[in-house]
Amino acid sequence: MSASAALVSTPSTTASEAPSFEALAETHRHSLFKYAYRLCGDKQIAEDLVQDSLLRAWRSFARLQNPAAALGWMKTIVRRENARRFERIQPRESAMPTEELPAQAAQDYDTSTDAFVLRRALRALPAEYREPLILQVLHGYSQQEIAARLGLTGAGAGTRLFRARQKLRAALGERG
């Protein structure tokens, strides 16, 4: 029997008999922390994610229909809080253009073989795929921000990002 199921007495549980938010939070706090830590890799950030997520869960607790599903529900909130962490970071404009860089500049910047191969594969992508990928990966733009910046729909930006990654994987796969 899961911890959530143990907190739920019977199918005839009334609202007054339902587990309290505090009981669910304490039961799942450790699992949520482990999950948050796997997402971010930093103890302090994981603790903050759990705190923010529990606050958000507490505000929405009345909407939880099945207390036995509380852990999955709370993990979803942790995952979304982690994503919000990146949305809060304002993308910084770079002086570096997203157009094609000369091969020599890429070599001077970083001489490691993997980085060189990756840069060459990025330069080989058609501009329509390279630009959204660079905006997302290097500049931290969300899919919607990319769409607005490039005059695309959200779905169009998503399609270009998907195809860019496909083409990049194929190009890197051919080279080892």
Coordinates of C-alpha atoms in Angstrom, one line a residue:
M1 CA 0.0 0.0 0.0
S2 CA 1.4 3.4 -1.0
A3 CA 1.8 6.2 1.5
S4 CA -1.0 8.2 -0.2
A5 CA -3.3 5.2 -0.1
A6 CA -2.5 4.6 3.6
L7 CA -3.7 8.2 4.3
V8 CA -7.0 7.5 2.5
S9 CA -9.2 5.4 4.7
T10 CA -12.0 4.1 2.5
P11 CA -13.9 4.9 -0.6
S12 CA -16.6 6.4 1.7
T13 CA -14.2 9.0 3.1
T14 CA -15.9 12.3 3.8
A15 CA -14.3 15.7 3.4
S16 CA -13.7 15.9 7.2
E17 CA -12.0 12.4 7.1
A18 CA -9.8 13.2 4.0
P19 CA -6.1 13.5 4.8
S20 CA -4.9 17.0 5.6
F21 CA -2.6 18.9 3.3
E22 CA 0.0 18.8 6.1
A23 CA -0.2 15.0 6.3
L24 CA 0.3 14.6 2.6
A25 CA 3.1 17.2 2.5
E26 CA 5.0 15.5 5.3
T27 CA 4.4 12.1 3.8
H28 CA 5.8 13.1 0.4
R29 CA 8.3 15.8 1.2
H30 CA 11.4 13.5 0.9
S31 CA 10.2 12.0 -2.4
L32 CA 9.6 15.5 -3.7
F33 CA 13.0 16.7 -2.6
K34 CA 14.7 13.7 -4.3
Y35 CA 12.7 14.4 -7.5
A36 CA 13.5 18.1 -7.4
Y37 CA 17.2 17.3 -6.8
R38 CA 17.2 15.0 -9.9
L39 CA 15.7 17.9 -11.9
C40 CA 18.1 20.6 -10.9
G41 CA 21.2 18.9 -9.4
D42 CA 21.5 21.5 -6.6
K43 CA 20.4 21.0 -3.0
Q44 CA 19.5 24.6 -2.3
I45 CA 17.5 25.0 -5.5
A46 CA 15.8 21.6 -4.8
E47 CA 14.7 22.8 -1.4
D48 CA 13.4 26.0 -2.8
L49 CA 11.5 24.1 -5.5
V50 CA 9.9 21.9 -2.9
Q51 CA 8.9 24.9 -0.8
D52 CA 7.5 26.8 -3.8
S53 CA 5.7 23.6 -5.0
L54 CA 4.2 22.9 -1.6
L55 CA 2.9 26.5 -1.4
R56 CA 1.3 26.1 -4.9
A57 CA -0.1 22.7 -4.0
W58 CA -1.6 24.1 -0.7
R59 CA -3.3 26.9 -2.7
S60 CA -4.8 24.2 -5.1
F61 CA -5.4 21.5 -2.5
A62 CA -9.2 21.8 -2.7
R63 CA -9.0 20.7 -6.4
L64 CA -7.2 17.5 -5.6
Q65 CA -9.9 14.9 -6.3
N66 CA -8.0 11.7 -5.4
P67 CA -5.7 11.9 -2.4
A68 CA -4.1 8.6 -3.5
A69 CA -2.8 10.5 -6.5
A70 CA -1.2 13.2 -4.4
L71 CA 2.4 12.3 -5.1
G72 CA 2.1 12.4 -8.8
W73 CA 0.1 15.6 -8.6
M74 CA 2.8 17.2 -6.4
K75 CA 5.6 15.9 -8.7
T76 CA 3.9 17.6 -11.6
I77 CA 3.9 20.8 -9.6
V78 CA 7.6 20.4 -8.8
R79 CA 8.4 19.8 -12.5
R80 CA 6.4 22.9 -13.5
E81 CA 8.0 25.0 -10.8
N82 CA 11.4 24.0 -12.1
A83 CA 10.3 25.1 -15.6
R84 CA 9.1 28.4 -14.2
R85 CA 12.5 28.9 -12.7
F86 CA 13.9 29.2 -16.3
E87 CA 11.0 31.4 -17.4
R88 CA 11.9 33.9 -14.7
I89 CA 15.4 34.2 -16.1
Q90 CA 15.3 37.1 -18.6
P91 CA 17.1 36.1 -21.8
R92 CA 20.1 38.3 -22.3
E93 CA 20.7 39.7 -25.8
S94 CA 24.1 38.6 -27.1
A95 CA 26.3 40.8 -29.2
M96 CA 27.0 37.6 -31.2
P97 CA 24.9 37.3 -34.3
T98 CA 23.0 34.1 -34.8
E99 CA 24.0 34.1 -38.5
E100 CA 26.7 31.7 -39.7
L101 CA 30.0 32.2 -38.0
P102 CA 33.3 31.8 -39.9
A103 CA 35.0 28.5 -39.2
Q104 CA 38.2 30.1 -37.9
A105 CA 36.3 32.1 -35.2
A106 CA 34.7 28.8 -34.0
Q107 CA 38.2 27.2 -33.8
D108 CA 39.7 30.2 -32.0
Y109 CA 36.9 30.2 -29.4
D110 CA 37.1 26.6 -28.4
T111 CA 39.5 24.0 -29.7
S112 CA 37.9 21.0 -28.1
T113 CA 37.0 18.4 -30.8
D114 CA 33.4 17.9 -29.5
A115 CA 32.7 21.6 -29.5
F116 CA 34.2 22.1 -32.9
V117 CA 32.1 19.3 -34.4
L118 CA 29.0 20.6 -32.7
R119 CA 29.6 24.2 -34.0
R120 CA 30.2 22.9 -37.5
A121 CA 27.0 20.9 -37.4
L122 CA 25.1 23.9 -36.2
R123 CA 26.5 26.1 -39.0
A124 CA 25.4 23.4 -41.5
L125 CA 21.8 23.6 -40.4
P126 CA 19.5 25.7 -42.6
A127 CA 19.0 29.2 -41.0
E128 CA 15.3 28.5 -40.5
Y129 CA 16.2 25.7 -38.1
R130 CA 19.5 27.1 -36.7
E131 CA 18.1 30.4 -35.5
P132 CA 15.3 29.0 -33.3
L133 CA 17.6 26.4 -31.8
I134 CA 20.2 29.0 -31.0
L135 CA 17.6 31.3 -29.5
Q136 CA 16.4 28.5 -27.2
V137 CA 19.6 26.7 -26.2
L138 CA 22.1 29.6 -26.0
H139 CA 19.8 32.5 -25.2
G140 CA 17.2 30.8 -23.1
Y141 CA 14.1 31.9 -25.0
S142 CA 10.9 29.9 -24.6
Q143 CA 9.1 28.5 -27.5
Q144 CA 6.5 31.3 -27.4
E145 CA 9.2 34.0 -27.2
I146 CA 10.9 32.4 -30.3
A147 CA 7.6 32.4 -32.1
A148 CA 7.0 36.0 -31.4
R149 CA 10.6 37.0 -32.3
L150 CA 10.6 35.1 -35.6
G151 CA 6.9 35.9 -36.5
L152 CA 5.8 32.2 -36.3
T153 CA 3.0 30.5 -34.5
G154 CA 3.9 28.6 -31.3
A155 CA 3.4 25.3 -33.1
G156 CA 5.6 26.5 -36.0
A157 CA 8.4 27.4 -33.6
G158 CA 8.0 24.0 -32.0
T159 CA 8.1 22.2 -35.3
R160 CA 11.3 24.1 -36.3
L161 CA 12.9 23.3 -33.0
F162 CA 12.0 19.6 -33.3
R163 CA 13.3 19.4 -36.9
A164 CA 16.5 21.3 -35.9
R165 CA 17.2 18.7 -33.2
Q166 CA 16.5 15.9 -35.6
K167 CA 18.8 17.3 -38.3
L168 CA 21.5 18.0 -35.6
R169 CA 21.3 14.5 -34.3
A170 CA 21.5 13.0 -37.8
A171 CA 24.5 15.2 -38.6
L172 CA 26.3 14.3 -35.4
G173 CA 25.4 10.7 -35.7
E174 CA 27.1 10.5 -39.1
R175 CA 30.3 11.9 -37.6
G176 CA 30.5 9.5 -34.7

